[in-house]
Short mmCIF file of the C-alpha atoms (twelve columns), coordinates in Angstrom:
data_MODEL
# 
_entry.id   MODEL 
# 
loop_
_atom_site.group_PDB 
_atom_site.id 
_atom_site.type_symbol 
_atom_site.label_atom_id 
_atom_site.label_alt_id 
_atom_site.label_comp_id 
_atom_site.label_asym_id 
_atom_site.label_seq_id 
_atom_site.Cartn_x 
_atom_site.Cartn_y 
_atom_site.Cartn_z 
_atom_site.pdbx_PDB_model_num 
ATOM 1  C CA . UNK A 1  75.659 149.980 106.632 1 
ATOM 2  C CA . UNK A 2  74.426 147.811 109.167 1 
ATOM 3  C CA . UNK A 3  77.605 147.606 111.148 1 
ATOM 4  C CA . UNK A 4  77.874 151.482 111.813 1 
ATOM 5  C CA . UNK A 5  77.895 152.057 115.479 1 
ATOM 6  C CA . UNK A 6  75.042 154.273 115.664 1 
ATOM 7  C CA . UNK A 7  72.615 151.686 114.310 1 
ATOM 8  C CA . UNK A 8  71.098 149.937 116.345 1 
ATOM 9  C CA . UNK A 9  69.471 147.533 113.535 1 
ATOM 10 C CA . UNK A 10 69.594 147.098 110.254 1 
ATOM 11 C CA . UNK A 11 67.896 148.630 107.635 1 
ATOM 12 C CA . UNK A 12 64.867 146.761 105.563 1 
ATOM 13 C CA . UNK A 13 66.550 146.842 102.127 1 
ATOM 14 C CA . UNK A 14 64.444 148.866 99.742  1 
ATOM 15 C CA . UNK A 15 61.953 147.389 97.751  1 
ATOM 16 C CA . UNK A 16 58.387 148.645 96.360  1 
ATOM 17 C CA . UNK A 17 56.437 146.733 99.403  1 
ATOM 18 C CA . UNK A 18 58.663 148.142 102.067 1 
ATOM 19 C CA . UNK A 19 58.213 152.220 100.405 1 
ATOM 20 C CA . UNK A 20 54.697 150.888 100.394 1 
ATOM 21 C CA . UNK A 21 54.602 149.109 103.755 1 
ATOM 22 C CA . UNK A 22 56.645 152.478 105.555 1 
ATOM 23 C CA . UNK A 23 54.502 155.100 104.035 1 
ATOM 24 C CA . UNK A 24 51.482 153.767 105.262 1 
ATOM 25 C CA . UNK A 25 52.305 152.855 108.647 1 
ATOM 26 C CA . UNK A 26 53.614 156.688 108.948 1 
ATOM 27 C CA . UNK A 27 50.194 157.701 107.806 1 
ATOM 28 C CA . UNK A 28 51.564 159.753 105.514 1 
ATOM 29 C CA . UNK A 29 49.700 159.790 101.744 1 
ATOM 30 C CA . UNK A 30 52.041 159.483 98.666  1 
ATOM 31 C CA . UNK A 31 52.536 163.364 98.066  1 
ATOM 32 C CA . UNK A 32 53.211 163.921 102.562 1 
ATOM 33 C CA . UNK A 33 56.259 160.980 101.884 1 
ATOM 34 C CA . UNK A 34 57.855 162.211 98.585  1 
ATOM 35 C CA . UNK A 35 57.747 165.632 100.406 1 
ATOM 36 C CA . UNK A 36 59.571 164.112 103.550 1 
ATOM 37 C CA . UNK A 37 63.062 163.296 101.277 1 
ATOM 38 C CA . UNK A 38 62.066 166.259 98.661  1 
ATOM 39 C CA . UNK A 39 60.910 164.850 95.677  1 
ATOM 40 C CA . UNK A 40 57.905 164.643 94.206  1 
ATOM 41 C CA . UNK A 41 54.605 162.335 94.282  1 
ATOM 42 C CA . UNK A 42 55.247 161.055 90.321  1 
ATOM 43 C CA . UNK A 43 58.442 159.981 91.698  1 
ATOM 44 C CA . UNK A 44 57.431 158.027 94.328  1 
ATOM 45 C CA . UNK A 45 54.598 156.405 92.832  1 
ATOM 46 C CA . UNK A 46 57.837 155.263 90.364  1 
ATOM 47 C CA . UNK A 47 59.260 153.911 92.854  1 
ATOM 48 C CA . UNK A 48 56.149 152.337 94.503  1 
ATOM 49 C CA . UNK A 49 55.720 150.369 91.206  1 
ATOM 50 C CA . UNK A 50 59.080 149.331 90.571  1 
ATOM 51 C CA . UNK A 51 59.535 151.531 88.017  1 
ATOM 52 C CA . UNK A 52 63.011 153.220 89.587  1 
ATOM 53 C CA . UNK A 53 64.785 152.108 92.691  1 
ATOM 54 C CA . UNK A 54 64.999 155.008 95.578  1 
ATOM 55 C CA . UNK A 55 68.793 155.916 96.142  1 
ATOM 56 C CA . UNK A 56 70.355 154.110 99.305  1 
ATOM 57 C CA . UNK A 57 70.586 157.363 100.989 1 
ATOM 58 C CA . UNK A 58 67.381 158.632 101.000 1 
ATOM 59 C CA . UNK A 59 65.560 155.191 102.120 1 
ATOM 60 C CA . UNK A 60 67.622 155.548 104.727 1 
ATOM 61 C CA . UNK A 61 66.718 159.268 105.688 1 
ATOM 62 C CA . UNK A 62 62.645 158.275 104.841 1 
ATOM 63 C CA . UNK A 63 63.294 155.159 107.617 1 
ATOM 64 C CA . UNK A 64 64.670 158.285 110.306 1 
ATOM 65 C CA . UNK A 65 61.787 159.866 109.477 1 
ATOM 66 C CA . UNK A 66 59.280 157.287 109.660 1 
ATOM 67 C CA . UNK A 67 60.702 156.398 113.244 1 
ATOM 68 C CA . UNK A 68 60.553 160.005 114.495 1 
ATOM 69 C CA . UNK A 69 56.731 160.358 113.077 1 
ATOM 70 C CA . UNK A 70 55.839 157.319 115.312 1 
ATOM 71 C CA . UNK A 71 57.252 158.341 118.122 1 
ATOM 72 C CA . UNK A 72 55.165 161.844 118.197 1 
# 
């Protein structure tokens, strides 16, 4: 995914620390992030710990996200 055009850098691949490491600097608390990509806080806190990996897709869309909640 990191040679579509519109990209202008690649993505972190997903991992527990980066969910971790995005959520926080968004300042949003576990429940605010699941909410942002529709699921729900038990979910993330699976994927948080390992427990389940977070589809390709919507690490992606929480990374969009993330960006666009800095930039306010």
């Amino acid at each position: 995914m990191a040679n579509h055009p519109n990209r202008s850098r690649p993505l972190v691949a997903f991992s527990p620390e980066a969910l971790q490491t995005l959520r926080k600097s968004a300042g949003w608390t576990q429940e605010e992030c699941a909410a942002q990509v529709s699921s729900t806080r038990r979910t993330l806190q699976d994927w948080e710990a390992g427990i389940a990996a977070m589809h390709p897709g919507l690490w992606e869309l929480l990374n969009i996200k993330a960006r666009r909640n800095r930039k306010v």
